[in-house]
Short mmCIF file of C-alpha atoms in Angstrom, two decimals:
data_model
loop_
_atom_site.label_atom_id
_atom_site.label_comp_id
_atom_site.label_asym_id
_atom_site.label_seq_id
_atom_site.Cartn_x
_atom_site.Cartn_y
_atom_site.Cartn_z
CA MET K 554 -0.15 -0.31 -0.07
CA THR K 555 1.26 3.94 -0.99
CA THR K 556 1.91 5.81 1.26
CA SER K 557 1.31 9.33 1.28
CA THR K 558 3.93 11.75 1.84
CA ALA K 559 1.62 14.16 2.07
CA SER K 560 0.66 16.92 5.73
CA VAL K 561 -2.05 18.05 6.61
CA PHE K 562 -3.31 21.06 9.03
CA ARG K 563 -6.83 21.36 10.12
CA GLY K 564 -6.37 22.83 13.71
CA GLU K 565 -8.60 20.80 15.66
CA GLY K 566 -6.93 19.22 19.04
CA VAL K 567 -4.90 22.60 18.10
CA PRO K 568 -6.24 25.29 21.70
CA GLU K 569 -8.41 28.39 20.10
CA ARG K 570 -5.25 30.79 21.03
CA GLU K 571 -2.26 28.93 19.36
CA ARG K 572 -4.38 27.45 15.96
CA PHE K 573 -2.47 30.88 13.93
CA GLU K 574 0.91 30.30 15.67
CA CYS K 575 0.84 26.78 14.28
CA TRP K 576 -0.63 27.89 10.61
CA ARG K 577 2.20 31.02 10.79
CA GLU K 578 4.94 28.47 10.91
CA LEU K 579 4.37 26.07 9.00
CA VAL K 580 3.71 28.98 6.12
CA SER K 581 7.23 30.18 7.49
CA ARG K 582 9.00 27.49 6.39
CA THR K 583 8.94 28.08 2.88
CA ARG K 584 7.45 31.01 2.76
CA ASP K 585 9.09 33.80 5.38
CA SER K 586 7.63 36.64 6.04
CA GLU K 587 5.45 38.37 8.37
CA VAL K 588 1.97 37.38 9.29
CA THR K 589 -0.94 38.70 10.59
CA SER K 590 -4.70 38.73 10.53
CA ASP K 591 -7.36 40.59 12.25
CA HIS K 592 -9.05 36.33 12.64
CA SER K 593 -5.90 35.82 14.38
CA ASP K 594 -8.01 35.08 17.62
CA ASP K 595 -10.32 32.64 15.77
CA PHE K 596 -8.22 31.72 13.37
CA ARG K 597 -9.78 28.99 11.56
CA ALA K 598 -7.88 27.52 8.54
CA GLU K 599 -6.20 24.21 6.70
CA MET K 600 -3.17 23.60 4.76
CA ARG K 601 -1.87 21.13 2.53
CA ARG K 602 2.02 20.45 2.63
CA LEU K 603 3.16 17.85 -0.06
CA GLU K 604 7.14 16.92 -0.75
CA LEU K 605 7.86 16.55 -4.09
CA GLY K 606 11.87 16.35 -3.78
CA PRO K 607 12.70 19.48 -3.35
CA VAL K 608 9.42 20.98 -4.60
CA THR K 609 7.31 21.93 -1.78
CA LEU K 610 3.15 21.89 -3.21
CA LEU K 611 0.69 23.45 -0.93
CA ARG K 612 -2.85 23.56 -0.70
CA THR K 613 -4.31 26.68 1.84
CA SER K 614 -7.55 27.68 2.95
CA PHE K 615 -7.41 30.61 5.55
CA PRO K 616 -9.04 34.21 6.66
CA PRO K 617 -8.53 37.43 5.44
CA THR K 618 -4.60 37.89 6.12
CA ARG K 619 -1.60 40.10 5.10
CA PHE K 620 1.92 38.85 4.24
CA GLN K 621 5.08 41.24 4.42
CA ARG K 622 8.14 40.54 3.00
CA THR K 623 10.17 43.53 3.84
CA GLU K 624 13.85 44.14 3.36
CA ARG K 625 15.22 43.51 6.36
CA ARG K 626 13.45 40.13 6.01
CA VAL K 627 15.46 39.05 3.04
CA ARG K 628 18.76 40.28 4.19
CA ARG K 629 18.32 38.56 7.45
CA SER K 630 17.54 35.34 5.66
CA ASP K 631 16.89 33.85 1.64
CA LEU K 632 16.41 30.63 1.07
CA GLY K 633 16.51 31.65 -2.64
CA VAL K 634 13.18 30.50 -3.94
CA PHE K 635 10.02 31.03 -6.45
CA HIS K 636 6.81 31.32 -5.20
CA LEU K 637 4.04 30.46 -7.51
CA THR K 638 0.57 30.79 -6.23
CA LEU K 639 -2.89 29.13 -8.14
CA LEU K 640 -6.06 31.37 -6.44
CA LEU K 641 -9.26 29.69 -6.49
CA ASP K 642 -11.11 31.86 -4.60
CA GLY K 643 -10.96 34.78 -2.69
CA GLY K 644 -8.88 37.93 -3.80
CA PHE K 645 -5.29 39.21 -3.45
CA ALA K 646 -3.48 42.53 -3.90
CA LEU K 647 0.40 42.22 -4.27
CA THR K 648 2.78 45.87 -3.61
CA ARG K 649 6.25 45.14 -5.08
CA ASP K 650 9.12 47.63 -3.97
CA THR K 651 7.26 51.57 -4.73
CA GLY K 652 5.49 49.74 -8.04
CA PRO K 653 1.39 49.87 -8.38
CA THR K 654 -1.05 47.70 -6.59
CA GLU K 655 -1.88 44.64 -8.58
CA THR K 656 -5.39 42.56 -7.82
CA PHE K 657 -5.64 39.44 -8.56
CA GLY K 658 -9.46 37.00 -8.66
CA PRO K 659 -10.29 33.15 -9.28
CA GLY K 660 -7.80 31.66 -11.47
CA ASN K 661 -5.18 33.67 -11.50
CA LEU K 662 -2.16 32.36 -11.17
CA HIS K 663 1.56 34.62 -9.74
CA MET K 664 5.06 33.78 -8.70
CA LEU K 665 6.74 35.97 -6.02
CA ASP K 666 11.24 35.77 -5.46
CA SER K 667 11.61 35.66 -1.57
CA SER K 668 14.95 38.11 -2.80
CA HIS K 669 12.50 40.72 -3.61
CA PRO K 670 10.01 42.28 -0.64
CA PHE K 671 7.01 42.55 -0.78
CA ASP K 672 3.45 43.25 0.66
CA LEU K 673 0.20 40.79 -0.30
CA ARG K 674 -2.79 41.05 1.27
CA ALA K 675 -5.54 38.19 1.06
CA PHE K 676 -8.89 38.97 0.70
CA GLY K 677 -12.47 36.50 0.85
CA SER K 678 -15.23 37.14 -1.92
CA ARG K 679 -16.93 40.30 -1.36
CA ALA K 680 -20.04 37.80 -2.44
CA GLN K 681 -19.65 35.69 1.53
CA ALA K 682 -20.61 37.76 4.77
CA PRO K 683 -17.25 39.29 6.83
CA ALA K 684 -17.06 36.33 9.00
CA GLU K 685 -16.73 33.33 6.26
CA ARG K 686 -14.56 34.83 3.77
CA ARG K 687 -12.01 33.22 2.68
CA ILE K 688 -9.32 32.41 0.46
CA GLU K 689 -8.73 28.95 -1.39
CA ALA K 690 -5.07 29.02 -3.21
CA VAL K 691 -2.69 25.78 -4.26
CA GLY K 692 0.97 26.73 -5.13
CA VAL K 693 4.72 25.35 -5.29
CA ASP K 694 7.77 27.15 -3.23
CA PHE K 695 11.03 25.30 -4.64
CA PRO K 696 14.86 26.73 -5.11
CA THR K 697 15.45 29.66 -8.15
CA ALA K 698 18.48 27.09 -9.34
CA LEU K 699 16.21 24.84 -9.90
CA LEU K 700 14.17 26.69 -13.13
CA PRO K 701 16.89 26.50 -16.60
CA LEU K 702 16.07 30.22 -17.81
CA PRO K 703 17.88 33.27 -17.29
CA PRO K 704 16.95 35.23 -13.49
CA HIS K 705 16.80 38.57 -15.43
CA ARG K 706 14.55 37.48 -17.42
CA VAL K 707 12.19 36.14 -15.42
CA HIS K 708 12.24 39.37 -13.23
CA GLU K 709 9.99 40.45 -15.88
CA LEU K 710 6.92 38.45 -15.08
CA LEU K 711 7.65 38.37 -11.52
CA GLY K 712 4.00 39.51 -9.53
CA ARG K 713 1.99 39.70 -12.85
CA GLY K 714 -1.18 37.96 -12.79
CA PHE K 715 -1.83 35.45 -15.46
CA SER K 716 -4.94 33.67 -16.16
CA SER K 717 -4.20 29.68 -15.88
CA ARG K 718 -7.47 29.09 -18.90
CA GLU K 719 -4.55 29.57 -21.56
CA GLY K 720 -2.33 27.86 -23.22
CA ALA K 721 1.09 26.22 -20.93
CA CYS K 722 0.07 28.41 -18.13
CA ALA K 723 -3.60 26.67 -17.75
CA LEU K 724 -2.08 22.94 -18.37
CA LEU K 725 0.66 24.42 -15.16
CA SER K 726 -2.31 24.88 -12.73
CA GLU K 727 -4.17 21.62 -13.57
CA PHE K 728 -1.46 19.73 -12.78
CA LEU K 729 -0.88 21.49 -9.54
CA VAL K 730 -5.32 21.12 -9.33
CA GLY K 731 -4.24 17.01 -10.61
CA LEU K 732 -1.54 16.79 -8.21
CA ASP K 733 -3.43 18.05 -4.55
CA ARG K 734 -6.15 15.90 -5.96
CA GLN K 735 -3.69 12.87 -5.57
CA ALA K 736 -1.89 13.99 -2.58
CA ALA K 737 -3.48 11.07 -0.64
CA VAL K 738 -2.16 8.27 -2.22
CA LEU K 739 1.24 9.45 -3.76
CA GLY K 740 4.09 7.66 -2.18
CA PRO K 741 8.16 8.44 -1.86
CA VAL K 742 9.38 7.04 -4.63
CA GLU K 743 7.41 9.26 -6.94
CA THR K 744 7.43 12.64 -5.25
CA PRO K 745 10.64 13.41 -6.73
CA ARG K 746 9.95 12.68 -10.62
CA LEU K 747 6.15 14.57 -9.18
CA GLY K 748 7.93 18.31 -8.69
CA GLY K 749 10.45 17.83 -11.75
CA ILE K 750 7.72 18.06 -13.86
CA VAL K 751 5.96 21.03 -12.14
CA VAL K 752 9.42 23.02 -12.44
CA ASP K 753 9.59 21.66 -16.22
CA LEU K 754 5.99 23.25 -16.99
CA VAL K 755 6.45 26.39 -14.54
CA ALA K 756 10.38 26.83 -17.58
CA ALA K 757 7.90 25.81 -20.55
CA TRP K 758 5.13 28.68 -19.51
CA LEU K 759 7.78 31.18 -18.43
CA ALA K 760 9.88 30.46 -21.55
CA ARG K 761 6.30 31.19 -24.03
CA GLU K 762 5.39 34.16 -21.96
CA LEU K 763 9.12 35.63 -22.27
CA ASP K 764 9.65 34.25 -26.12
CA ALA K 765 12.62 32.12 -25.04
CA GLU K 766 12.09 28.84 -25.62
CA ALA K 767 15.54 28.51 -27.08
CA ALA K 768 16.76 28.79 -24.09
CA VAL K 769 15.00 26.26 -22.35
CA PRO K 770 17.31 22.83 -22.68
CA ASP K 771 15.93 20.20 -24.81
CA ASP K 772 14.67 17.88 -22.21
CA THR K 773 12.70 20.45 -20.63
CA ARG K 774 10.74 21.07 -23.76
CA GLN K 775 10.17 17.20 -23.77
CA ARG K 776 9.11 16.21 -20.70
CA ALA K 777 6.70 18.99 -21.04
CA LEU K 778 5.04 18.19 -24.00
CA VAL K 779 4.91 15.19 -22.31
CA GLU K 780 2.90 15.88 -20.24
CA ASN K 781 0.75 18.23 -22.22
CA VAL K 782 0.22 15.05 -24.37
CA ARG K 783 -0.94 13.73 -21.21
CA ALA K 784 -3.01 16.21 -20.55
CA PHE K 785 -4.99 16.36 -23.97
CA VAL K 786 -5.63 12.85 -23.55
CA GLY K 787 -7.77 13.21 -20.40
CA ARG K 788 -9.45 15.93 -22.05
CA ASN K 789 -10.08 14.19 -24.57
CA LEU K 790 -10.86 10.41 -23.60
CA HIS K 791 -14.13 10.31 -24.77
CA ASP K 792 -13.29 10.46 -28.55
CA PRO K 793 -13.23 7.03 -30.50
CA GLU K 794 -10.89 9.01 -32.59
CA LEU K 795 -8.28 9.74 -30.77
CA THR K 796 -5.15 8.19 -32.17
CA PRO K 797 -1.60 8.84 -32.00
CA ALA K 798 -2.05 11.22 -35.56
CA VAL K 799 -4.14 13.15 -34.00
CA ILE K 800 -2.61 13.61 -30.65
CA ALA K 801 0.52 14.23 -33.17
CA ALA K 802 -1.70 16.89 -34.91
CA ALA K 803 -2.79 19.10 -32.26
CA HIS K 804 0.84 19.15 -30.63
CA HIS K 805 1.82 19.94 -34.09
CA ILE K 806 4.45 17.45 -34.22
CA SER K 807 5.02 14.03 -36.24
CA VAL K 808 3.65 11.00 -35.66
CA SER K 809 7.24 9.29 -35.62
CA TYR K 810 8.56 11.32 -33.01
CA LEU K 811 5.45 11.78 -30.89
CA HIS K 812 6.11 7.62 -31.00
CA ARG K 813 9.35 7.53 -30.25
CA LEU K 814 9.62 10.54 -27.70
CA PHE K 815 6.49 9.46 -25.34
CA THR K 816 7.49 6.09 -25.09
CA ARG K 817 10.98 7.05 -24.22
CA GLN K 818 9.92 10.04 -21.25
CA SER K 819 7.03 6.96 -20.08
CA GLY K 820 9.39 3.68 -19.49
CA GLY K 821 7.89 2.36 -22.26
CA GLU K 822 4.88 2.38 -22.38
CA THR K 823 3.78 3.71 -26.16
CA VAL K 824 0.73 6.68 -26.91
CA ALA K 825 -1.68 4.01 -27.82
CA ALA K 826 -1.31 1.53 -24.64
CA PHE K 827 -1.97 4.96 -22.00
CA VAL K 828 -4.81 5.91 -24.29
CA ARG K 829 -6.25 2.40 -23.55
CA ARG K 830 -5.36 2.35 -20.14
CA ARG K 831 -6.56 5.76 -18.89
CA ARG K 832 -9.65 4.39 -20.81
CA LEU K 833 -10.41 2.18 -18.77
CA GLU K 834 -9.63 3.59 -15.27
CA ARG K 835 -11.76 5.68 -16.46
CA ALA K 836 -14.40 3.91 -17.21
CA ARG K 837 -13.83 1.93 -14.21
CA ARG K 838 -13.90 4.88 -11.95
CA ASP K 839 -17.46 5.69 -12.94
CA LEU K 840 -19.16 2.09 -12.87
CA ALA K 841 -18.04 2.38 -9.35
CA ASP K 842 -19.91 5.92 -8.86
CA PRO K 843 -23.60 5.69 -7.31
CA ALA K 844 -24.23 8.41 -8.75
CA LEU K 845 -23.66 6.70 -12.70
CA ARG K 846 -25.57 3.50 -11.75
CA ASP K 847 -28.31 3.97 -13.45
CA LEU K 848 -25.98 4.29 -16.67
CA PRO K 849 -25.50 1.85 -18.39
CA VAL K 850 -22.60 -0.48 -18.84
CA HIS K 851 -21.89 0.28 -22.24
CA ALA K 852 -22.97 3.72 -22.34
CA VAL K 853 -20.11 3.94 -19.40
CA ALA K 854 -17.80 2.51 -21.74
CA THR K 855 -18.96 4.95 -24.75
CA ARG K 856 -18.79 8.03 -21.98
CA CYS K 857 -14.86 6.70 -22.38
CA GLY K 858 -14.09 6.26 -25.60
CA LEU K 859 -15.18 2.67 -26.01
CA PRO K 860 -18.20 2.36 -28.02
CA ARG K 861 -17.45 -1.40 -28.86
CA ALA K 862 -19.19 -2.95 -25.75
CA ALA K 863 -17.45 -6.58 -26.72
CA GLU K 864 -14.26 -5.43 -26.43
CA PHE K 865 -14.79 -3.48 -23.81
CA SER K 866 -15.81 -6.47 -21.60
CA ARG K 867 -12.92 -7.83 -22.92
CA ALA K 868 -9.96 -5.53 -22.15
CA PHE K 869 -11.80 -4.79 -18.75
CA LYS K 870 -11.24 -8.24 -17.76
CA THR K 871 -8.26 -8.79 -18.46
CA ALA K 872 -6.91 -5.57 -16.94
CA TYR K 873 -9.04 -6.15 -13.73
CA GLY K 874 -9.98 -9.68 -13.29
CA LEU K 875 -13.72 -8.58 -13.24
CA SER K 876 -16.27 -8.34 -15.53
CA PRO K 877 -18.05 -4.42 -15.93
CA SER K 878 -20.70 -5.33 -14.54
CA GLU K 879 -19.06 -7.82 -11.38
CA HIS K 880 -17.40 -4.73 -10.97
CA ARG K 881 -19.73 -2.18 -10.67
CA GLN K 882 -21.83 -4.37 -8.21
CA ARG K 883 -19.14 -4.87 -5.77
CA ALA K 884 -18.08 -1.38 -5.54
CA LEU K 885 -21.78 -0.10 -5.29
CA ALA K 886 -22.74 -2.97 -2.40
CA GLY K 887 -19.50 -1.89 -0.71
CA GLY K 888 -20.32 2.15 -1.54
CA ALA K 889 -23.44 0.88 0.89
CA GLY K 890 -22.03 -1.18 2.50
CA GLY K 891 -19.36 1.79 4.32
#
């Protein structure tokens, strides 16, 4: 059984007057700043930390709070870390040096450098009552030395807000949210590799924004491309015409290059095998979903891009040792019993 490397803080069992200090100490491990909040006397927050080698993934939920990294604090201690944050709910107001204040809303992504001062005010959604306002965010912290881009070019993008719904930024954001969802089942063997992928995706995104793809090493570009392919497959599993040729065309590469690159980066697994495996995994999940219990087995398979019922049943039983119907019956009976 896989052992998770994630640690979770919910404040349970911590005296009310100590919750803010505990949460602040966890934040300061990678995001050293002066943290203050009007809610410190009744601070209700959650945090999940996932160590991915030298990369740290943070999923946080907290009330309005202010984070100040002053010149004095930078001089006193600087870990040389990039802070990348995807805002899921609430808002940020960021001031850097003497520049104008930038505001970010849900779906915005921004990056800061621990070597430069900043003042970040986090506030909840105005649609919520003041006592219920919260900030939801997922982010990563990693050493600046890991990013294979000229520091002076990266500095051009610090503190700017980017939409998580477009291009390479969308792929990065999707990957971060997916990592957080899988945090409970990720083990120590796979997490360092995932940390490397995070840095590759950040590098690919920033290089695109800077029009500096040539500055990114070939290995980094190739790993980012493979992750792009995996994400594309995940979004299009329903399409029975999702073939290697279609995937290659969508990424403006040849089929032979796709096969060669994907197999090398995936431990020998081919593109076609990956698509088939993902389809079967999604069908297995959907068959166990109580909300879909009235959907016929063949309809579930069709939703996953497997319209041939007999072929689907054979492949499913080969993969999992049960027919689709048997798996559904056991899964739903187990859920009812639990």
